[in-house]
Short mmCIF file of C-alpha atoms in Angstrom, two decimals:
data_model
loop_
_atom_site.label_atom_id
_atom_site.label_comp_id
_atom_site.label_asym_id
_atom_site.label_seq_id
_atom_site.Cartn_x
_atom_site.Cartn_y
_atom_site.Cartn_z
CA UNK A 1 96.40 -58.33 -38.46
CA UNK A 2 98.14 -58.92 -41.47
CA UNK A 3 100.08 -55.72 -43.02
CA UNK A 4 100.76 -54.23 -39.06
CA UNK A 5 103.20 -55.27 -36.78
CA UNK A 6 102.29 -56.25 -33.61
CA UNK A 7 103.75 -56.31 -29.96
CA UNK A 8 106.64 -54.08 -28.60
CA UNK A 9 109.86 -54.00 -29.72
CA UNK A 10 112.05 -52.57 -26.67
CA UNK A 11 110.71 -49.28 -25.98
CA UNK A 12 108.95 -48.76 -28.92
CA UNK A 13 104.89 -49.63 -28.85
CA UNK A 14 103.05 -51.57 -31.71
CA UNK A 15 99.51 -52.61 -31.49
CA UNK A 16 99.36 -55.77 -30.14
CA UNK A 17 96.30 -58.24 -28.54
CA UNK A 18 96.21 -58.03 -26.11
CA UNK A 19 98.56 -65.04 0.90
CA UNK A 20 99.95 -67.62 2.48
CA UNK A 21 102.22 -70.97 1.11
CA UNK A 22 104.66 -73.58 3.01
CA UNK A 23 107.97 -73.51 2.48
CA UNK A 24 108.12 -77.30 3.42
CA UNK A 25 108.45 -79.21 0.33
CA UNK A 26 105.11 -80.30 -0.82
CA UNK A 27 104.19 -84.31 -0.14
CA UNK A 28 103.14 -86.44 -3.27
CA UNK A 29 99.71 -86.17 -2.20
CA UNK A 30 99.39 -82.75 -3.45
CA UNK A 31 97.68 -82.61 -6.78
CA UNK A 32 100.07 -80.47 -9.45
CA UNK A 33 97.44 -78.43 -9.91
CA UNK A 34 97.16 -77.20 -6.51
CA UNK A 35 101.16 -77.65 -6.43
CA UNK A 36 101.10 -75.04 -9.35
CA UNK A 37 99.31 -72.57 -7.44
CA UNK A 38 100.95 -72.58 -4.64
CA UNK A 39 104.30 -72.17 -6.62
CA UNK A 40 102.68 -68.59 -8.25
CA UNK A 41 100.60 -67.83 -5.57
CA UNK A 42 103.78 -66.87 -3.06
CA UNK A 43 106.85 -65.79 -4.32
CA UNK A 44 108.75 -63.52 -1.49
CA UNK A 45 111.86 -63.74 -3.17
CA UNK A 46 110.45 -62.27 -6.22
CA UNK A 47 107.91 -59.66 -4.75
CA UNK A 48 110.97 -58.48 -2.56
CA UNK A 49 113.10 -57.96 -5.88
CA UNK A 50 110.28 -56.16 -7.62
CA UNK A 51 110.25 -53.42 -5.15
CA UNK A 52 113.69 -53.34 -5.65
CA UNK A 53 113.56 -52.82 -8.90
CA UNK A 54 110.93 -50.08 -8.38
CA UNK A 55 113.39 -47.98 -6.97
CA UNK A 56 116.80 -48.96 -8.83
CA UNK A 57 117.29 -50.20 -12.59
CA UNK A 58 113.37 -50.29 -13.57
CA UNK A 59 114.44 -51.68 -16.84
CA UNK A 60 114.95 -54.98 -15.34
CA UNK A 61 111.68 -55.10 -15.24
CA UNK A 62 111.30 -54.34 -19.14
CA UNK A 63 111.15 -56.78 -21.52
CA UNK A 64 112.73 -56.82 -25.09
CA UNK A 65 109.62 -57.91 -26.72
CA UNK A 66 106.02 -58.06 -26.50
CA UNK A 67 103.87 -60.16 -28.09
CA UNK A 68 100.88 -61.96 -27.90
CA UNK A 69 101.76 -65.21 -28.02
CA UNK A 70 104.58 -67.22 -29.06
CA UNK A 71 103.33 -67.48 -32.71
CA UNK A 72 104.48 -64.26 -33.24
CA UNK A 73 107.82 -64.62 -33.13
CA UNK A 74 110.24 -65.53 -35.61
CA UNK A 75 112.51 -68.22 -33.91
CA UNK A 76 114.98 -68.57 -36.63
CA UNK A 77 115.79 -64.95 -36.74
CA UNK A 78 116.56 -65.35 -33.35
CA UNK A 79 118.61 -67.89 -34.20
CA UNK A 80 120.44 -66.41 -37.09
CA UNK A 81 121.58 -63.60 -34.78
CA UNK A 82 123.18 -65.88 -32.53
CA UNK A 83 121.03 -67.43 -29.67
CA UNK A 84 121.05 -70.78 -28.98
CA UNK A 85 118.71 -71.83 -26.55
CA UNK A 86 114.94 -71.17 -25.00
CA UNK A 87 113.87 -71.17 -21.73
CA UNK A 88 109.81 -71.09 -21.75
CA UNK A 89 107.68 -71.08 -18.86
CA UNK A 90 104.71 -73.00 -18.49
CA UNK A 91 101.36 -71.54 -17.24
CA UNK A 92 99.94 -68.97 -19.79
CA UNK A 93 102.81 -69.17 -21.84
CA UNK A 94 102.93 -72.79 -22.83
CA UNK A 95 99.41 -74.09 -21.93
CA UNK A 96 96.25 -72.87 -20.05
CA UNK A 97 96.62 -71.53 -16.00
CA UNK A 98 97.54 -75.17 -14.31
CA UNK A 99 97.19 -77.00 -17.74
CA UNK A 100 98.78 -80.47 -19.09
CA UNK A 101 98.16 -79.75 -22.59
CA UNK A 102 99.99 -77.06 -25.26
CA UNK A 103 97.30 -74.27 -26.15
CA UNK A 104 96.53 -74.98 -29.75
CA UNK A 105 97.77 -71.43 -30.29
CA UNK A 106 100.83 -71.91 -29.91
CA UNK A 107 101.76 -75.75 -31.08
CA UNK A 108 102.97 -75.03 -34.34
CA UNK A 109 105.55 -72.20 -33.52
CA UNK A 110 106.63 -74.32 -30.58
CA UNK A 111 107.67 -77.25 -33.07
CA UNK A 112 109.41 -74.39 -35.34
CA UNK A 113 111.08 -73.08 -32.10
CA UNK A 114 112.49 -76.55 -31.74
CA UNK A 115 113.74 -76.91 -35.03
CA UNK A 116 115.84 -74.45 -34.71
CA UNK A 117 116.88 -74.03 -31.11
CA UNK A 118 117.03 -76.19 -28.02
CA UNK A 119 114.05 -75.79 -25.52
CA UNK A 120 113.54 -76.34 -21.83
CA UNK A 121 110.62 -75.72 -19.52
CA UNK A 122 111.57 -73.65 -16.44
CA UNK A 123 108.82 -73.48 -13.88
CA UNK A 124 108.10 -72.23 -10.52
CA UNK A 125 106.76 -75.27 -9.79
CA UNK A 126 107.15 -78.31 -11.98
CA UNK A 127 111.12 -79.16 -11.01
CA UNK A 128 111.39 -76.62 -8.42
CA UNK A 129 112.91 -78.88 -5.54
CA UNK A 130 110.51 -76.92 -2.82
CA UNK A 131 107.74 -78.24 -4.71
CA UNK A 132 108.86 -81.23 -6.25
CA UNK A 133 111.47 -82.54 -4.63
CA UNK A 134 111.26 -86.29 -6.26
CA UNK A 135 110.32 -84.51 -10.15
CA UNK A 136 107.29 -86.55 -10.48
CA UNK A 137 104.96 -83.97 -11.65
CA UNK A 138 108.50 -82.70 -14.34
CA UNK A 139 108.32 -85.95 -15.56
CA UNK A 140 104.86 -85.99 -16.06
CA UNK A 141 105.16 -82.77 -17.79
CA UNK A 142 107.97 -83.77 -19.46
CA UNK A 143 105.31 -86.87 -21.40
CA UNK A 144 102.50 -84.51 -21.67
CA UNK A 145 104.57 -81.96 -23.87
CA UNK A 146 107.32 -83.50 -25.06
CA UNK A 147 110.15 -81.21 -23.73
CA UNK A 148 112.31 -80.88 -20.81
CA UNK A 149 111.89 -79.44 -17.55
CA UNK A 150 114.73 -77.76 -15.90
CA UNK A 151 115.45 -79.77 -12.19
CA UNK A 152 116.25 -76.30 -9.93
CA UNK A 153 116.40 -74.97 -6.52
CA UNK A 154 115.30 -71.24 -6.67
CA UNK A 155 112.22 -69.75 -8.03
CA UNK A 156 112.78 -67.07 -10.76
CA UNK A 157 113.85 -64.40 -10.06
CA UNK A 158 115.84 -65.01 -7.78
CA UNK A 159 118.73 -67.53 -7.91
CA UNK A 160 120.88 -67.38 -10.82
CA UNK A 161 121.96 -69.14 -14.29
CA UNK A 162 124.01 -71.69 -13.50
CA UNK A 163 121.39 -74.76 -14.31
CA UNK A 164 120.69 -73.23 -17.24
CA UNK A 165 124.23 -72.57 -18.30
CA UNK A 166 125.26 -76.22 -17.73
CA UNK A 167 121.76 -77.55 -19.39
CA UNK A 168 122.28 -75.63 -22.23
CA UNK A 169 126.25 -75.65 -22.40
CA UNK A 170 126.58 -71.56 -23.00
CA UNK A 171 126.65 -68.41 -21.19
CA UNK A 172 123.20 -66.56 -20.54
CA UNK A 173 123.54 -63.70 -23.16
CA UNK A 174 123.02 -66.52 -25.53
CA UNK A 175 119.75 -67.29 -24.24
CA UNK A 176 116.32 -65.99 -24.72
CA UNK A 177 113.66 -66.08 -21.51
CA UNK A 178 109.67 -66.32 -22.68
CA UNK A 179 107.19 -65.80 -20.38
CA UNK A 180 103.76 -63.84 -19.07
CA UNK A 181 104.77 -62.66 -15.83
CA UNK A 182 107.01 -58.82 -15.73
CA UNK A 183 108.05 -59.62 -11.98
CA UNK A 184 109.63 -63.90 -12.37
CA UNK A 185 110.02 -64.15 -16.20
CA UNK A 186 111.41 -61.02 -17.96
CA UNK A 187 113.38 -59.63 -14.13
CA UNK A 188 115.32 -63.11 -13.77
CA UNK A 189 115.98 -62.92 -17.71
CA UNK A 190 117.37 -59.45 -17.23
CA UNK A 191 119.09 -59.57 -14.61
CA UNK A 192 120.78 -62.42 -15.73
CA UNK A 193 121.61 -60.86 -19.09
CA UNK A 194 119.16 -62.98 -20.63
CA UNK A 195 117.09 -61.78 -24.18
CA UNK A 196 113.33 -61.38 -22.70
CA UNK A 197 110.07 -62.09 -24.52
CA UNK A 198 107.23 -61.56 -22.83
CA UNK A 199 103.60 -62.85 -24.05
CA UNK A 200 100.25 -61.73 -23.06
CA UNK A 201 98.76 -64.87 -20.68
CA UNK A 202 96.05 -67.04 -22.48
CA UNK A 203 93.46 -66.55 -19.62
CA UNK A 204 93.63 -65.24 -16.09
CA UNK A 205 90.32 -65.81 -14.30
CA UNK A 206 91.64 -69.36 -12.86
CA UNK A 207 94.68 -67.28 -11.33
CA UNK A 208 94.73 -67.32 -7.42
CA UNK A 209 94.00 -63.91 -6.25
CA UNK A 210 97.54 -63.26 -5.23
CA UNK A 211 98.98 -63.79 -8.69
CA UNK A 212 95.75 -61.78 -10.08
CA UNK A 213 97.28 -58.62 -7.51
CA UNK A 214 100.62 -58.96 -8.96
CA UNK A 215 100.16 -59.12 -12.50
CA UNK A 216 98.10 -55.55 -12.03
CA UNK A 217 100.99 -54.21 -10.34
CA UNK A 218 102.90 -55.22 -12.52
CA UNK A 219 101.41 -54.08 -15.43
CA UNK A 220 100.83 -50.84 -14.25
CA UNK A 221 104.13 -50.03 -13.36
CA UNK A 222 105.79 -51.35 -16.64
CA UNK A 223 103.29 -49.49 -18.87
CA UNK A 224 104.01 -46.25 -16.48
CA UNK A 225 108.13 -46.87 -16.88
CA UNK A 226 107.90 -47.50 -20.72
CA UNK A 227 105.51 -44.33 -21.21
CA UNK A 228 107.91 -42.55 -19.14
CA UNK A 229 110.46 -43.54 -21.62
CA UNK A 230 112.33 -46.94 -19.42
CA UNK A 231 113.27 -49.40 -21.71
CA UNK A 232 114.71 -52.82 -22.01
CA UNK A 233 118.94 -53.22 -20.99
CA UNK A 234 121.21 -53.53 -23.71
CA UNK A 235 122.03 -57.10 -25.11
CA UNK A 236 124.82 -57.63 -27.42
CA UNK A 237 122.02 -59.01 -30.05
CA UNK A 238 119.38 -56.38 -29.79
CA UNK A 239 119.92 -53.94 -32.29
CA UNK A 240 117.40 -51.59 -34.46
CA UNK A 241 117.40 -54.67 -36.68
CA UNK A 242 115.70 -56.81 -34.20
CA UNK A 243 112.25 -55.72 -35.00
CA UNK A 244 112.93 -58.93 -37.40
CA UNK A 245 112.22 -61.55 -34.48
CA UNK A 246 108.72 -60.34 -34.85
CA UNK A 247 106.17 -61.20 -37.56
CA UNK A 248 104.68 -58.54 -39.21
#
C-alpha cells in the first residue's frame, strides 16, 4: 500500500480496497439492533430522491472522496483548508452493521479527527425522532463511543442542515459528511453543499436484504456516472490540491 495512493479523488480513480417498516415511532421495547435495521432497511424519502437524481444532477450522487476507511484520510488537511466540523455516520462507517463498539480500524484516526475538528454522529436511527423519540438508544451510543449523536427529525437525505448548522455553529460548506451509503450519506452532503467522503462498509452480509438491493444500485450507477465522466459538485475547498486529504 505504501508508495500508491489510494481511493478517488473527485472524478479521478486510484486503486483503492475495496420491504416493509412503520412509520409509528418505535416503542422502547424494540432492541436498537432491530431499531437500526429498520431505520436502513426503508428509506422512501431517500429511494424517491435517488431516482431523482438518476435523471437530474447525477453528481449529487458523487462523492468527493473515496476511501477505504476513515484511516485514510488526513483530518488536519481538512482542517487547514478551512472545515470545521464532521458529521460521521454510524453503521459501516464507525463500527460493524448494528454495532456498539468502534472497528479497531478506524479508532486511532477517529481520535486524530477529534483533535482537530468537532465530531457528531448522525444516524438514521440512533436520534432520529421516528425511531427514537425519547434518545435512549443516542445516549447509549453516545457512552459506548464517546461522541455525540445529532437529536433530528428527517432521515438523510432528505430534510435539510439546519441541526447541523446550529450544533456545529457554521454554515454547511464548512462541513464534511463521511459515510458508506451513495444514496443517504454523500446525496444529503451534496445537496446540502456539504464536502463528501465516502468509505467502503466494513462488512455487508448482516445487511437486511433491502439495504443489500440498494447499495448494488447504487454502486452500479455511480461507477457507470463516474466512468461516463460525472463527477463530484464544486465546493469552495476542493481544488486540484485536495488530493492532500488523502494519505498516500
Amino acid at each position: 500500500m505504501q508508495g500508491s495512493r489510494v481511493g478517488r479523488i473527485g472524478g479521478l480513480s486510484y486503486r483503492r480496497q475495496a420491504v416493509a417498516a412503520s412509520r409509528r415511532p418505535i416503542s422502547g421495547s424494540v432492541s436498537p439492533c432491530k431499531m437500526s435495521m429498520l431505520g436502513q432497511n426503508f428509506n422512501s424519502a431517500g429511494i424517491r430522491l435517488f431516482f431523482k437524481v438518476t435523471a437530474g444532477d447525477k453528481r449529487l450522487a458523487v462523492p468527493h472522496i473515496s476511501v477505504p476507511d476513515i484511516s485514510f484520510v488526513r483530518w488536519d488537511a481538512l482542517r487547514d483548508a478551512g472545515f470545521q466540523g464532521c458529521v460521521m455516520d454510524k453503521d459501516n462507517t464507525l463500527t460493524d452493521p448494528y454495532g456498539k463498539a468502534l472497528n479497531p480500524k478506524i479508532r486511532t484516526s477517529l481520535a486524530e479527527c477529534r483533535k482537530v475538528l468537532p465530531v457528531v454522529l448522525f444516524s438514521n436511527s440512533a436520534g432520529l425522532e421516528q425511531f427514537d423519540p425519547q434518545g435512549e438508544e443516542a445516549t447509549a451510543l453516545e457512552g459506548s463511543l464517546g461522541i455525540p449523536v445529532l437529536r433530528h427529525k428527517e432521515k438523510k437525505p432528505a430534510g435539510g442542515v439546519s441541526e447541523l448548522e446550529s450544533h456545529f455553529g457554521c454554515s454547511a460548506e464548512k462541513l464534511i459528511m463521511v459515510g458508506d451509503r451513495y444514496l443517504t450519506d454523500v446525496v444529503f452532503g451534496n445537496r446540502n453543499q456539504m464536502f463528501t467522503i465516502y468509505v467502503a462498509p466494513f462488512d455487508t452480509a448482516r445487511e437486511p436484504l433491502g439495504v443489500k438491493m440498494a447499495r448494488r444500485l447504487e454502486d452500479t450507477m455511480v461507477a457507470k456516472w463516474r466512468n461516463g465522466g460525472v463527477q463530484s459538485p464544486p465546493h469552495p475547498f476542493f481544488t486540484v490540491d485536495s488530493a492532500g486529504f488523502v494519505k498516500n
